[in-house]
mmCIF file of the N, C-alpha and C atoms, coordinates in Angstrom:
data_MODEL
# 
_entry.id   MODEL 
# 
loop_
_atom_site.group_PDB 
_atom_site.id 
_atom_site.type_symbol 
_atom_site.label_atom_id 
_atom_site.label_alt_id 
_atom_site.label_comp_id 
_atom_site.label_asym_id 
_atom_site.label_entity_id 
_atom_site.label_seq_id 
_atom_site.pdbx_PDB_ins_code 
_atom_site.Cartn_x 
_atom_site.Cartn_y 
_atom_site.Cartn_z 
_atom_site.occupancy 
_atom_site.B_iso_or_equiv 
_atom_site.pdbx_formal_charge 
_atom_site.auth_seq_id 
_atom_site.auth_comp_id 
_atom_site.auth_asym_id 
_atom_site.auth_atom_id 
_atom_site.pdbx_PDB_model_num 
ATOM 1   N N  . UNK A 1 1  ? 85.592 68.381 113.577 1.00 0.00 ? 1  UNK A N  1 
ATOM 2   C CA . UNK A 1 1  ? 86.216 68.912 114.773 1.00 0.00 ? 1  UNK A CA 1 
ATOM 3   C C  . UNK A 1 1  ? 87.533 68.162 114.999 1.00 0.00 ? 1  UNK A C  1 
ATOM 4   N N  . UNK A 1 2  ? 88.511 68.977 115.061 1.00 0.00 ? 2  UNK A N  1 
ATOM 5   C CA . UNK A 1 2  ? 89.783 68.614 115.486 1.00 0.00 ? 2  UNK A CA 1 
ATOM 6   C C  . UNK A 1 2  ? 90.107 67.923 116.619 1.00 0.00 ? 2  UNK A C  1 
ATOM 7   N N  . UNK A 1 3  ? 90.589 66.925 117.182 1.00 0.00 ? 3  UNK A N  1 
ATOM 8   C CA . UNK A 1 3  ? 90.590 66.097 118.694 1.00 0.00 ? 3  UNK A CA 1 
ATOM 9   C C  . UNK A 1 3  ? 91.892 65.932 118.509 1.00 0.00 ? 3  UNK A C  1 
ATOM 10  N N  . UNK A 1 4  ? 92.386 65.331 120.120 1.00 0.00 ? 4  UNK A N  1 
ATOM 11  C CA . UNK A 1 4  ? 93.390 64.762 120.298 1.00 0.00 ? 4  UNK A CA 1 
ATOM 12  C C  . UNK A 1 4  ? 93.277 63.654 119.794 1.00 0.00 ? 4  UNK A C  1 
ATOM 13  N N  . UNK A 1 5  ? 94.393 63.063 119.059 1.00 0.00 ? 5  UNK A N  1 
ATOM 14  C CA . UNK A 1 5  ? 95.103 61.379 119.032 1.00 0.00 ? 5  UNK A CA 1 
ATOM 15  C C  . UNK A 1 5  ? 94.127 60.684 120.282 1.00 0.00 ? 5  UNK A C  1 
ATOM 16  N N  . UNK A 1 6  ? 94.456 60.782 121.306 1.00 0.00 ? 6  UNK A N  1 
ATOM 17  C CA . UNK A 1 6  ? 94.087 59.633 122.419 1.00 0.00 ? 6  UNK A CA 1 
ATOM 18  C C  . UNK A 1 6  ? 92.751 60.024 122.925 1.00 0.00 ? 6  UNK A C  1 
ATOM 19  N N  . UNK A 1 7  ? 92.231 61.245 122.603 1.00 0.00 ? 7  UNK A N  1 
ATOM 20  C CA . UNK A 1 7  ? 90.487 61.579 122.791 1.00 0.00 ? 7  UNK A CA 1 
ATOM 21  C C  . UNK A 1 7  ? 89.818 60.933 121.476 1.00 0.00 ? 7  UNK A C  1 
ATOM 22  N N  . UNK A 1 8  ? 90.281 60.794 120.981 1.00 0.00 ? 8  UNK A N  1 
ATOM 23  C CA . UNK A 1 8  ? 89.598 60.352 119.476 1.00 0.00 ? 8  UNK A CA 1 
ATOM 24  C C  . UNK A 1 8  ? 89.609 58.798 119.663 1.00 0.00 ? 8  UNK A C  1 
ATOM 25  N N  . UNK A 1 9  ? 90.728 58.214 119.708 1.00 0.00 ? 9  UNK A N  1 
ATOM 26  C CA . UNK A 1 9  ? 91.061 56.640 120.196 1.00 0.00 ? 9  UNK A CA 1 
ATOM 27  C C  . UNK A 1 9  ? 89.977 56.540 121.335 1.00 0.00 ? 9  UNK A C  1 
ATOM 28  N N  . UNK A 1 10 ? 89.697 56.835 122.593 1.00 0.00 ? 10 UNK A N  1 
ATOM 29  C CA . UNK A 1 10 ? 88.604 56.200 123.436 1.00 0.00 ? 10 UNK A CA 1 
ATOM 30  C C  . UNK A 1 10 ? 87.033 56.779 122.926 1.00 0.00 ? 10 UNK A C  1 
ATOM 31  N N  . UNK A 1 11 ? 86.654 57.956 122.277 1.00 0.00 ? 11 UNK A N  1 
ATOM 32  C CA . UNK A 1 11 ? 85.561 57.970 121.513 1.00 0.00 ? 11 UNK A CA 1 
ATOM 33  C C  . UNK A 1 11 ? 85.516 56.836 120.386 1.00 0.00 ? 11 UNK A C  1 
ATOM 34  N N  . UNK A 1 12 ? 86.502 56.711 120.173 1.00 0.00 ? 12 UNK A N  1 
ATOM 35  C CA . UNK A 1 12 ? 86.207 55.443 118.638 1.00 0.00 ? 12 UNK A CA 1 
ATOM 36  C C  . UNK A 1 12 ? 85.753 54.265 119.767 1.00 0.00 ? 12 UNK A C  1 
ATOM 37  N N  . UNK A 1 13 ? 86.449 54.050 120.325 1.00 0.00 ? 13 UNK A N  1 
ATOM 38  C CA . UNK A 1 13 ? 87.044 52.682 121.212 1.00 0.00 ? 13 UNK A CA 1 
ATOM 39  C C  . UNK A 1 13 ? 85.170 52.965 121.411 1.00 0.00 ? 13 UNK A C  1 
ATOM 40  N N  . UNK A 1 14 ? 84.890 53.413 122.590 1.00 0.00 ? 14 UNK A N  1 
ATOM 41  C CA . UNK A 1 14 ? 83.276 53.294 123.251 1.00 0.00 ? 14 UNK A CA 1 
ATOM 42  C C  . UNK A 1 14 ? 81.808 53.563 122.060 1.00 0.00 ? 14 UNK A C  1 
ATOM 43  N N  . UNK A 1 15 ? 82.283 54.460 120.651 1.00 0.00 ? 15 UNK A N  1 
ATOM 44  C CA . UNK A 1 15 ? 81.710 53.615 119.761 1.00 0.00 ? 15 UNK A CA 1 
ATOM 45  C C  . UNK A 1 15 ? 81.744 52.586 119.219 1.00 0.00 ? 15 UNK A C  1 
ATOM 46  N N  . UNK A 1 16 ? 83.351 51.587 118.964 1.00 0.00 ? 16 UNK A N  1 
ATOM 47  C CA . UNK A 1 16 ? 83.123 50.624 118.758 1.00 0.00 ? 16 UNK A CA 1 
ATOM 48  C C  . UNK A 1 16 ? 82.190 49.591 120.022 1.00 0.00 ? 16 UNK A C  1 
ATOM 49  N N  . UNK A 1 17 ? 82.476 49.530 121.175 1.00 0.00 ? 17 UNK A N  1 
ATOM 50  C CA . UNK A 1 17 ? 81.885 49.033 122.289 1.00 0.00 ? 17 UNK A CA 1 
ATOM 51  C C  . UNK A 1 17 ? 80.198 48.966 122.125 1.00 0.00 ? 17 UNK A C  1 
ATOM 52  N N  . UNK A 1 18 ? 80.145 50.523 121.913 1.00 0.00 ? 18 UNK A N  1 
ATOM 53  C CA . UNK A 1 18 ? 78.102 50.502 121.688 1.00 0.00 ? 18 UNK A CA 1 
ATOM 54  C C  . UNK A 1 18 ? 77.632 49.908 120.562 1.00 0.00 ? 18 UNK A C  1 
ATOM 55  N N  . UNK A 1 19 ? 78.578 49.796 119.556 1.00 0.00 ? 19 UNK A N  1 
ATOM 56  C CA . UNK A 1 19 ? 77.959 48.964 118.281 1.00 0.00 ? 19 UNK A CA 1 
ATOM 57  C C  . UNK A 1 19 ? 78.394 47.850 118.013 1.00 0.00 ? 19 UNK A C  1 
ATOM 58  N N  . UNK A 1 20 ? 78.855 47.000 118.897 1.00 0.00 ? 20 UNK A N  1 
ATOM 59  C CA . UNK A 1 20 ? 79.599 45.484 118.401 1.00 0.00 ? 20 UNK A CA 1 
ATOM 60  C C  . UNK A 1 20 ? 78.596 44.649 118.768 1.00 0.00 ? 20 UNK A C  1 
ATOM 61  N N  . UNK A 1 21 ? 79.008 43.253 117.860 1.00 0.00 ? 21 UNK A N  1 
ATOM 62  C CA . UNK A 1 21 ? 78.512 42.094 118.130 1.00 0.00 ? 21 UNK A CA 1 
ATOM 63  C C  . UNK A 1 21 ? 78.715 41.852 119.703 1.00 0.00 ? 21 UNK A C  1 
ATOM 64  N N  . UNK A 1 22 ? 77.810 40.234 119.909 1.00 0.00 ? 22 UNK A N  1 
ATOM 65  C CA . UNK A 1 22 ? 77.961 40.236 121.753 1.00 0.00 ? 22 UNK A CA 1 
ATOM 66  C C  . UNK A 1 22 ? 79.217 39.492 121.586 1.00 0.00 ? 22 UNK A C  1 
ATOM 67  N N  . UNK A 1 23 ? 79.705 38.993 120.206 1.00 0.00 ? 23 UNK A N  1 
ATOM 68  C CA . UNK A 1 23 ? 81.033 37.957 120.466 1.00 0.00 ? 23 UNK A CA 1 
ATOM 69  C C  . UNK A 1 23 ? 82.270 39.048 120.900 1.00 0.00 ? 23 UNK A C  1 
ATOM 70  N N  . UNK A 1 24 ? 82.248 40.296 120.246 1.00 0.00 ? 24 UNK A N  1 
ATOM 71  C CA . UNK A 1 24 ? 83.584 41.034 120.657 1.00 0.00 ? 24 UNK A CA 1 
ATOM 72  C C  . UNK A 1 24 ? 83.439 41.727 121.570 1.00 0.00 ? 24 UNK A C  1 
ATOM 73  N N  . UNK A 1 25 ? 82.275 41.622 122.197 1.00 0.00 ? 25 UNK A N  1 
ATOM 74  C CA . UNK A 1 25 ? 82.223 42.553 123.707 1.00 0.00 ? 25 UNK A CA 1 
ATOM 75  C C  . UNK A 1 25 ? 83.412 42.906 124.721 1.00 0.00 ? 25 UNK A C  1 
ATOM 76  N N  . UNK A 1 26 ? 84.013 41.869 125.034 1.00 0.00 ? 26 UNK A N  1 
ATOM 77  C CA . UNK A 1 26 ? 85.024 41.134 126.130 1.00 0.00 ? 26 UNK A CA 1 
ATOM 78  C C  . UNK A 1 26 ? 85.888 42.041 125.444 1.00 0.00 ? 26 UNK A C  1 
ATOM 79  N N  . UNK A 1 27 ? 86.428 41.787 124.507 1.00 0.00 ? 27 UNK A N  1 
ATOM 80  C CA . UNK A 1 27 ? 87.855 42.128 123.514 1.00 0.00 ? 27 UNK A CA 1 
ATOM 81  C C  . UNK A 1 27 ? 87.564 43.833 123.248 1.00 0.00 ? 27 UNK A C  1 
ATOM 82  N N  . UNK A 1 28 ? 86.542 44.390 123.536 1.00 0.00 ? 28 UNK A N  1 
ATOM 83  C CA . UNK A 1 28 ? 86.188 45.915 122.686 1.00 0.00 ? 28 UNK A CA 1 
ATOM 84  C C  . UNK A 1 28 ? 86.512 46.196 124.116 1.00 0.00 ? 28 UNK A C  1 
ATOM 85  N N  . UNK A 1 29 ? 85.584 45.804 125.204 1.00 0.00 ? 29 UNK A N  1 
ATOM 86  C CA . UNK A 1 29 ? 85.353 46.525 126.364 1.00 0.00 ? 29 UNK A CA 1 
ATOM 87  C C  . UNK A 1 29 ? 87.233 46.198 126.819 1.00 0.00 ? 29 UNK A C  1 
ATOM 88  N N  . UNK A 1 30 ? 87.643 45.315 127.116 1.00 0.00 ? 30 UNK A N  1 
ATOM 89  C CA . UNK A 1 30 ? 88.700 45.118 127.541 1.00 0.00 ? 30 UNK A CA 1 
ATOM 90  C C  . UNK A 1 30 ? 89.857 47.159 127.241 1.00 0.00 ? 30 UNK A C  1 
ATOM 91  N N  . UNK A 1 31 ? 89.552 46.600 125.422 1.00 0.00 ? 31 UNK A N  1 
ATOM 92  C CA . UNK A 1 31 ? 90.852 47.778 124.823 1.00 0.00 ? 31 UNK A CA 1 
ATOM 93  C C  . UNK A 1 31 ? 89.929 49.097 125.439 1.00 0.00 ? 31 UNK A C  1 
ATOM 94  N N  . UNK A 1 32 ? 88.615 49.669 125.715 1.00 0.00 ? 32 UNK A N  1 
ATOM 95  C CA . UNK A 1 32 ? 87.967 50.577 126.118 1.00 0.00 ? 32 UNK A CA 1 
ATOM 96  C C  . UNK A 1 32 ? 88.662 50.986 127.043 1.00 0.00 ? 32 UNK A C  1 
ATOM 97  N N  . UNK A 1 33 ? 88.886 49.698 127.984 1.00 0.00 ? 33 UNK A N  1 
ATOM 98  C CA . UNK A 1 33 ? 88.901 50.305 129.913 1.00 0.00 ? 33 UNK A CA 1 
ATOM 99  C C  . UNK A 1 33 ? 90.758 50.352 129.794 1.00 0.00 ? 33 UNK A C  1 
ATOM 100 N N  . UNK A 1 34 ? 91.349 49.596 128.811 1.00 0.00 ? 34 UNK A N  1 
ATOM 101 C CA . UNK A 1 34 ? 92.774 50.364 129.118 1.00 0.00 ? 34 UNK A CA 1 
ATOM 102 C C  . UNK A 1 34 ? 93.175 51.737 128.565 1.00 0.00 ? 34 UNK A C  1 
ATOM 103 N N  . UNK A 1 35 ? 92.138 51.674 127.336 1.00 0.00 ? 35 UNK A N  1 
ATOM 104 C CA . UNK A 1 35 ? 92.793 53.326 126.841 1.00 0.00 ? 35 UNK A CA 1 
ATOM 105 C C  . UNK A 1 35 ? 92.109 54.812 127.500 1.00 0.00 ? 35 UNK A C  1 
ATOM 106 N N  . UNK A 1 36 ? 91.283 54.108 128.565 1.00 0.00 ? 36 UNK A N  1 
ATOM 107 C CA . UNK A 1 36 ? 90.705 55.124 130.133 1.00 0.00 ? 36 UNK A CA 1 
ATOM 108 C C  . UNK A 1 36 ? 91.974 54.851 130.882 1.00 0.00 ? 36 UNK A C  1 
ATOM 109 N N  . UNK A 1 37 ? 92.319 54.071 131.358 1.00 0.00 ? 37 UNK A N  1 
ATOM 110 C CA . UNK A 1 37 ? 93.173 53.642 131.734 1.00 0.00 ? 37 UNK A CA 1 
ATOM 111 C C  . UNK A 1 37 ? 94.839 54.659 131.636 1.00 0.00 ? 37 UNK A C  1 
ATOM 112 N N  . UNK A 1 38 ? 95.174 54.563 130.842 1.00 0.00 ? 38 UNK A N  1 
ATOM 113 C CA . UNK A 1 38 ? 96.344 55.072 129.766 1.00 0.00 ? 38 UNK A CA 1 
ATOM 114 C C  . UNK A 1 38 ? 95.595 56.584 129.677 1.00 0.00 ? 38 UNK A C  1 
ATOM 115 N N  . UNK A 1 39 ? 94.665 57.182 129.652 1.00 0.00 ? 39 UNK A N  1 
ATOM 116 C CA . UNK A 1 39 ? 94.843 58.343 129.628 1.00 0.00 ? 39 UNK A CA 1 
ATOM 117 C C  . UNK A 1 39 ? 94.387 58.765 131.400 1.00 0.00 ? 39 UNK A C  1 
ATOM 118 N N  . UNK A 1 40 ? 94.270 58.342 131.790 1.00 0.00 ? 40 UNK A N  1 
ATOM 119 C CA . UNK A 1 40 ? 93.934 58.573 133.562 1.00 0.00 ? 40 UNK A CA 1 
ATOM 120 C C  . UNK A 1 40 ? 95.711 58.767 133.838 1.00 0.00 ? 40 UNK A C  1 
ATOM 121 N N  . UNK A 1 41 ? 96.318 57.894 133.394 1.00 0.00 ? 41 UNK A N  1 
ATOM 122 C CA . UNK A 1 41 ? 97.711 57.844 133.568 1.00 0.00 ? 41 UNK A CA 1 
ATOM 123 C C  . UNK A 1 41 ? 98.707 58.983 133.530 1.00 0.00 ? 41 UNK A C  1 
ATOM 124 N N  . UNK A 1 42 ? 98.322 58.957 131.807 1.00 0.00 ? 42 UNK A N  1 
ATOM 125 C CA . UNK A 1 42 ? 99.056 59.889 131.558 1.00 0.00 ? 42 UNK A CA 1 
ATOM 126 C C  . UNK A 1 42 ? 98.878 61.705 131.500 1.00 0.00 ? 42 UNK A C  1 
ATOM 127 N N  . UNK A 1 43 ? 97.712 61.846 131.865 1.00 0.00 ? 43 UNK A N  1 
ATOM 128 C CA . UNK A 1 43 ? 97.503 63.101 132.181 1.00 0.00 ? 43 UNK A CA 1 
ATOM 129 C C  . UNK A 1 43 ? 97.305 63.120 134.198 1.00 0.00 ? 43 UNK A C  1 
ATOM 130 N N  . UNK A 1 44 ? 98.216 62.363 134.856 1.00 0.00 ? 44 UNK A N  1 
ATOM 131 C CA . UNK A 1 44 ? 98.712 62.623 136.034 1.00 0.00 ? 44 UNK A CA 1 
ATOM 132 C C  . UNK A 1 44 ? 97.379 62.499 137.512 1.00 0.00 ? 44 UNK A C  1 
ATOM 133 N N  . UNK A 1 45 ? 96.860 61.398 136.497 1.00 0.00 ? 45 UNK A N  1 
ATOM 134 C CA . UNK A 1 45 ? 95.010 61.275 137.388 1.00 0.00 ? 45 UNK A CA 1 
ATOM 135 C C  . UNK A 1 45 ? 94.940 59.957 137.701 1.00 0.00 ? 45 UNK A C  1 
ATOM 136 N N  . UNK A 1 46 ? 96.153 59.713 139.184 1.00 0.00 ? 46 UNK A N  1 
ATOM 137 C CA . UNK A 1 46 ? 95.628 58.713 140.002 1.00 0.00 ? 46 UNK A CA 1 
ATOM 138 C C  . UNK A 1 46 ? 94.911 58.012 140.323 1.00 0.00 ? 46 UNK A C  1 
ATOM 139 N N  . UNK A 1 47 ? 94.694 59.017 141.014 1.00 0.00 ? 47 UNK A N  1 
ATOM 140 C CA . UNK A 1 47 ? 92.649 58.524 141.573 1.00 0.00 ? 47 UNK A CA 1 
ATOM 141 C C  . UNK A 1 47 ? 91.758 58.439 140.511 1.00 0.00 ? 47 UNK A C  1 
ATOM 142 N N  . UNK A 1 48 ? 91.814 58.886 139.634 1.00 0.00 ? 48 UNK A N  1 
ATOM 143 C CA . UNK A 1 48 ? 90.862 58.852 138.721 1.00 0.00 ? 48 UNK A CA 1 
ATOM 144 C C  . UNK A 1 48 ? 90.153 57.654 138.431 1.00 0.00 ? 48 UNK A C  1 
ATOM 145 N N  . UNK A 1 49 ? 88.914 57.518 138.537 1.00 0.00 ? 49 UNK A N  1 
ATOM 146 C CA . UNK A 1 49 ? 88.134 56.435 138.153 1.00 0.00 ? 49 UNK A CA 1 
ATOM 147 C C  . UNK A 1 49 ? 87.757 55.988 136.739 1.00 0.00 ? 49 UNK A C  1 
ATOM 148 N N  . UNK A 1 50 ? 87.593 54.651 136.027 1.00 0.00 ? 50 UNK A N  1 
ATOM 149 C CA . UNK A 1 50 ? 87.073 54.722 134.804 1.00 0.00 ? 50 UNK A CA 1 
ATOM 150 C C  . UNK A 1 50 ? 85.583 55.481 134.838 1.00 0.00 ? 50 UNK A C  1 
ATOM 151 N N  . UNK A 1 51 ? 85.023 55.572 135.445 1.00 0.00 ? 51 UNK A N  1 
ATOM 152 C CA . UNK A 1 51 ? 83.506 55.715 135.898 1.00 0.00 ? 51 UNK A CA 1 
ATOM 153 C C  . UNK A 1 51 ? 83.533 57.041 135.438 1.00 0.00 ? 51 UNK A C  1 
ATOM 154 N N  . UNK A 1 52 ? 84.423 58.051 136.553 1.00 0.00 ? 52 UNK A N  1 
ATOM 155 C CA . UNK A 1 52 ? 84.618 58.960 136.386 1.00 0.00 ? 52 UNK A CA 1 
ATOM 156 C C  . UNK A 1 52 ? 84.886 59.809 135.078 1.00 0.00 ? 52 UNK A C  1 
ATOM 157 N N  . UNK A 1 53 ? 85.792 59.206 134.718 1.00 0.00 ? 53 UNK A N  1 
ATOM 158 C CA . UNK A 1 53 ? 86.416 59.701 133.291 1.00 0.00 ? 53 UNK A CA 1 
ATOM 159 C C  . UNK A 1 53 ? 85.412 59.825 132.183 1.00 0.00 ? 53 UNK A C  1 
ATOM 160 N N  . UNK A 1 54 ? 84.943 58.471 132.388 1.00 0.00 ? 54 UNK A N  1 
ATOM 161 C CA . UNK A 1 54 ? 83.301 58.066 131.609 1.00 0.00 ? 54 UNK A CA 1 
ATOM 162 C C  . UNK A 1 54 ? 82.852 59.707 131.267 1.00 0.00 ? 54 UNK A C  1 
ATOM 163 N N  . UNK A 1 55 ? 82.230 59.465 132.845 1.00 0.00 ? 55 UNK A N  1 
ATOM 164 C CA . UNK A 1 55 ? 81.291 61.290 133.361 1.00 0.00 ? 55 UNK A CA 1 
ATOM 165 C C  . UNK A 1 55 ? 82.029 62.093 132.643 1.00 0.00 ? 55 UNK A C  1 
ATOM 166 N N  . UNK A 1 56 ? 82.513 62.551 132.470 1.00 0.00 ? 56 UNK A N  1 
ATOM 167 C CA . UNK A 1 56 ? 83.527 63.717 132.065 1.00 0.00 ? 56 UNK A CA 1 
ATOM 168 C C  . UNK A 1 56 ? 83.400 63.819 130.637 1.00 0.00 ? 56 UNK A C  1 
ATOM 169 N N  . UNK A 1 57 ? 83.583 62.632 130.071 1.00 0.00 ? 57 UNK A N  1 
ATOM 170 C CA . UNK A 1 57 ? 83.117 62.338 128.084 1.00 0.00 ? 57 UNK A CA 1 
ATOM 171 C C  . UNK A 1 57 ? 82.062 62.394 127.584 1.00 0.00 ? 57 UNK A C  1 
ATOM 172 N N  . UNK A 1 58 ? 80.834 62.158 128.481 1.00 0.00 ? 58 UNK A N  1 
ATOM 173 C CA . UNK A 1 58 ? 79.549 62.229 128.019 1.00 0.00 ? 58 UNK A CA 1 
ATOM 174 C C  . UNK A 1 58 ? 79.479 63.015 126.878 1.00 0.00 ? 58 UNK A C  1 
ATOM 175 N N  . UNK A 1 59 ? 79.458 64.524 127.164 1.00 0.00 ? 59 UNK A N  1 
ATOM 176 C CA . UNK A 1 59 ? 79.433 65.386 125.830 1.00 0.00 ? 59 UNK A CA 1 
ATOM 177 C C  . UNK A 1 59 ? 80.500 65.470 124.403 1.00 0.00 ? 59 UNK A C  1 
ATOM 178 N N  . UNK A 1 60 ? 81.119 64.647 124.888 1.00 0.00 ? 60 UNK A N  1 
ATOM 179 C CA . UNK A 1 60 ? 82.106 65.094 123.712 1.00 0.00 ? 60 UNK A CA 1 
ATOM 180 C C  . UNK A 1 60 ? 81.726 63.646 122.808 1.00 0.00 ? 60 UNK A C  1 
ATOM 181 N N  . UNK A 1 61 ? 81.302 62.695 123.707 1.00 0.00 ? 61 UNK A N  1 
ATOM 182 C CA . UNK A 1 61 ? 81.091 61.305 123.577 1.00 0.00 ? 61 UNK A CA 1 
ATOM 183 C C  . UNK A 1 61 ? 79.748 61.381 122.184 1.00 0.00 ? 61 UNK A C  1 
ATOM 184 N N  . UNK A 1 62 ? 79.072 62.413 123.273 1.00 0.00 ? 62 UNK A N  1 
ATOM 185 C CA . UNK A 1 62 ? 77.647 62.811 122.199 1.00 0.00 ? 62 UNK A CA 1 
ATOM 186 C C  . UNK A 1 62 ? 77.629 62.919 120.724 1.00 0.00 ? 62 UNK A C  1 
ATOM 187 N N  . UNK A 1 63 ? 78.529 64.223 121.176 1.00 0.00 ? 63 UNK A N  1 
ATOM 188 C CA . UNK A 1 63 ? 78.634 65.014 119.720 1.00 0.00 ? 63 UNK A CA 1 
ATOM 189 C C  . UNK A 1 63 ? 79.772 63.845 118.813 1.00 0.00 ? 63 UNK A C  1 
ATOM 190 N N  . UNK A 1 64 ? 80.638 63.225 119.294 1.00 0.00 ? 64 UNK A N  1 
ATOM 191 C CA . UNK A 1 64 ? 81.152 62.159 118.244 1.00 0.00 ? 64 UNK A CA 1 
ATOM 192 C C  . UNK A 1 64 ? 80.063 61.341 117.723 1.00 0.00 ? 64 UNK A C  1 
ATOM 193 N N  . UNK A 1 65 ? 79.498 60.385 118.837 1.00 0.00 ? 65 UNK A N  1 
ATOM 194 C CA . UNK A 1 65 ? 78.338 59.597 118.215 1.00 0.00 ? 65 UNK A CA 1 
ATOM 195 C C  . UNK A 1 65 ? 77.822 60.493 116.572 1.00 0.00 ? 65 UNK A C  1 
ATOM 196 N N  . UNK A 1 66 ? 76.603 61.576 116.860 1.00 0.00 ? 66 UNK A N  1 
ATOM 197 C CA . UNK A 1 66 ? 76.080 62.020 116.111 1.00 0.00 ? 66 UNK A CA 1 
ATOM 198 C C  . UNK A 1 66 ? 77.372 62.175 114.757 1.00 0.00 ? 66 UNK A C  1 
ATOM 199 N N  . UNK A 1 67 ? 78.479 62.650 114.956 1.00 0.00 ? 67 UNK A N  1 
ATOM 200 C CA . UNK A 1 67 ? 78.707 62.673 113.655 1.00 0.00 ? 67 UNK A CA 1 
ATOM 201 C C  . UNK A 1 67 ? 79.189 61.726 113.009 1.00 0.00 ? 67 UNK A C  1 
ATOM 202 N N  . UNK A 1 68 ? 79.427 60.642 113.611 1.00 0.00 ? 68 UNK A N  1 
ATOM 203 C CA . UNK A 1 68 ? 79.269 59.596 113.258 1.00 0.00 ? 68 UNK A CA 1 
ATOM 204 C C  . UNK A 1 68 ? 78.516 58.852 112.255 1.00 0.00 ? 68 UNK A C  1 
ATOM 205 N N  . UNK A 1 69 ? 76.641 58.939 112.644 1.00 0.00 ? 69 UNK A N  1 
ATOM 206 C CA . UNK A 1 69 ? 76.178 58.251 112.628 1.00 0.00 ? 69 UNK A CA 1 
ATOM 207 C C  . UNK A 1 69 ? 75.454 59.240 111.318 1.00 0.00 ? 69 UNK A C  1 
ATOM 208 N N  . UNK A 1 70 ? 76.087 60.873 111.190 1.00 0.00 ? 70 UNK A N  1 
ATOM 209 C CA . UNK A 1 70 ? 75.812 62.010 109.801 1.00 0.00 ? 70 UNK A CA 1 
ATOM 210 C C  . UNK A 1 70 ? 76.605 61.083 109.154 1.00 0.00 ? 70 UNK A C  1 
ATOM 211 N N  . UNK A 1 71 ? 78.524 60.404 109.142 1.00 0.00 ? 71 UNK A N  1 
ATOM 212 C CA . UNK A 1 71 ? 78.621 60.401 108.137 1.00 0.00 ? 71 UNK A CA 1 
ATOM 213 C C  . UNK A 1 71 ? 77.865 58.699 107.583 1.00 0.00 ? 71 UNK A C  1 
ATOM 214 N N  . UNK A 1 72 ? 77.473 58.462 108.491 1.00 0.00 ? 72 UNK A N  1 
ATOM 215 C CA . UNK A 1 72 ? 76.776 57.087 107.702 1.00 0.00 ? 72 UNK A CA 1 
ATOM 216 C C  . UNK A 1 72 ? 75.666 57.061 107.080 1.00 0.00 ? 72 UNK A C  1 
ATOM 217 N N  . UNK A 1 73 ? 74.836 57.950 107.512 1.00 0.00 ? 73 UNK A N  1 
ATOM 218 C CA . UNK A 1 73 ? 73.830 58.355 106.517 1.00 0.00 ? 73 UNK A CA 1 
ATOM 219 C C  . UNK A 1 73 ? 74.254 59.064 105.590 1.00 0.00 ? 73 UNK A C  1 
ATOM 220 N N  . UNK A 1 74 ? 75.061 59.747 105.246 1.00 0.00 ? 74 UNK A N  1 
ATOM 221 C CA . UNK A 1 74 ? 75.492 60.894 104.098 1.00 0.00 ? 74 UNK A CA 1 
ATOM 222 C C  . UNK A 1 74 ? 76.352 59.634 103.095 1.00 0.00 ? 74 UNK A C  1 
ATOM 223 N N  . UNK A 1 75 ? 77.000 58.552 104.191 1.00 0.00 ? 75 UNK A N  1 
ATOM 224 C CA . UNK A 1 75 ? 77.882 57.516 102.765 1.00 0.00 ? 75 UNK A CA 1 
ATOM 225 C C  . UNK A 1 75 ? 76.696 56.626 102.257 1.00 0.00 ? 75 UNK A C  1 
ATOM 226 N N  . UNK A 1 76 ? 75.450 56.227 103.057 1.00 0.00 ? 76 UNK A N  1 
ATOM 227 C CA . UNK A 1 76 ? 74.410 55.596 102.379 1.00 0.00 ? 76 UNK A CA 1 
ATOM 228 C C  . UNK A 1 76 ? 73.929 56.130 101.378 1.00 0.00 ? 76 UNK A C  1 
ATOM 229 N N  . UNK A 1 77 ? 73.351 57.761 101.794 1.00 0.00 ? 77 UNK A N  1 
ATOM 230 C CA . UNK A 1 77 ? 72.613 58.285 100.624 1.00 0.00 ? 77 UNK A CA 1 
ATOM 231 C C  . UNK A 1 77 ? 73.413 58.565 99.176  1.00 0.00 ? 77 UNK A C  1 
ATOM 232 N N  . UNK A 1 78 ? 74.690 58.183 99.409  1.00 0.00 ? 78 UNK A N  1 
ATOM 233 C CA . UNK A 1 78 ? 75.666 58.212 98.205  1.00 0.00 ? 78 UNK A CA 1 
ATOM 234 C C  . UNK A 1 78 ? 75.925 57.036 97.208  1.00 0.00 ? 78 UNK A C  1 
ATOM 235 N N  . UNK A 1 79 ? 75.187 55.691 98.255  1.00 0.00 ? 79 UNK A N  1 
ATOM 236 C CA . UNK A 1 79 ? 75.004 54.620 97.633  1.00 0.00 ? 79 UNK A CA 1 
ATOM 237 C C  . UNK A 1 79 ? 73.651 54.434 96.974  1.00 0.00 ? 79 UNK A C  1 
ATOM 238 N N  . UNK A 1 80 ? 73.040 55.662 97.214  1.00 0.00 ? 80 UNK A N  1 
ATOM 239 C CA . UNK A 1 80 ? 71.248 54.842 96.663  1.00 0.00 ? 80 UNK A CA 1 
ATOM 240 C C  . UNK A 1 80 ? 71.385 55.528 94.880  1.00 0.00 ? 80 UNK A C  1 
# 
């Protein structure tokens, strides 16, 4: 599936976040909440909450995870 540049960047960003060590937490979550941040901005959403924005990604959030986690099983089963 085709995404935007900066929808793709905070889906990567909050998968990297759900799968990191506890040492890069600080440093993942940090770049997470500015590139919510930076797109609250720049698509003209003030008020917009990180929370909010969150809500709003759930599904798209989903369906990245999962294919994600197809192509890691599909590059494993290429290693056995």
């Amino acid at each position: 599936m085709s995404r935007n540049p900066e929808l793709e960047a905070i889906l990567q960003g909050k998968f990297d976040l759900d799968n990191c060590a506890d040492d890069d937490r600080k440093t993942l979550q940090r770049r997470y909440y500015e590139l919510l941040d930076k797109a609250a901005a720049n698509a003209g959403l003030p008020g917009m909450q990180r929370r909010q924005l969150e809500e709003l990604l759930l599904e798209p959030y989903r369906e990245f995870r999962l294919a994600k986690l197809r192509e890691e099983r599909a590059r494993l089963s290429r290693l056995r």
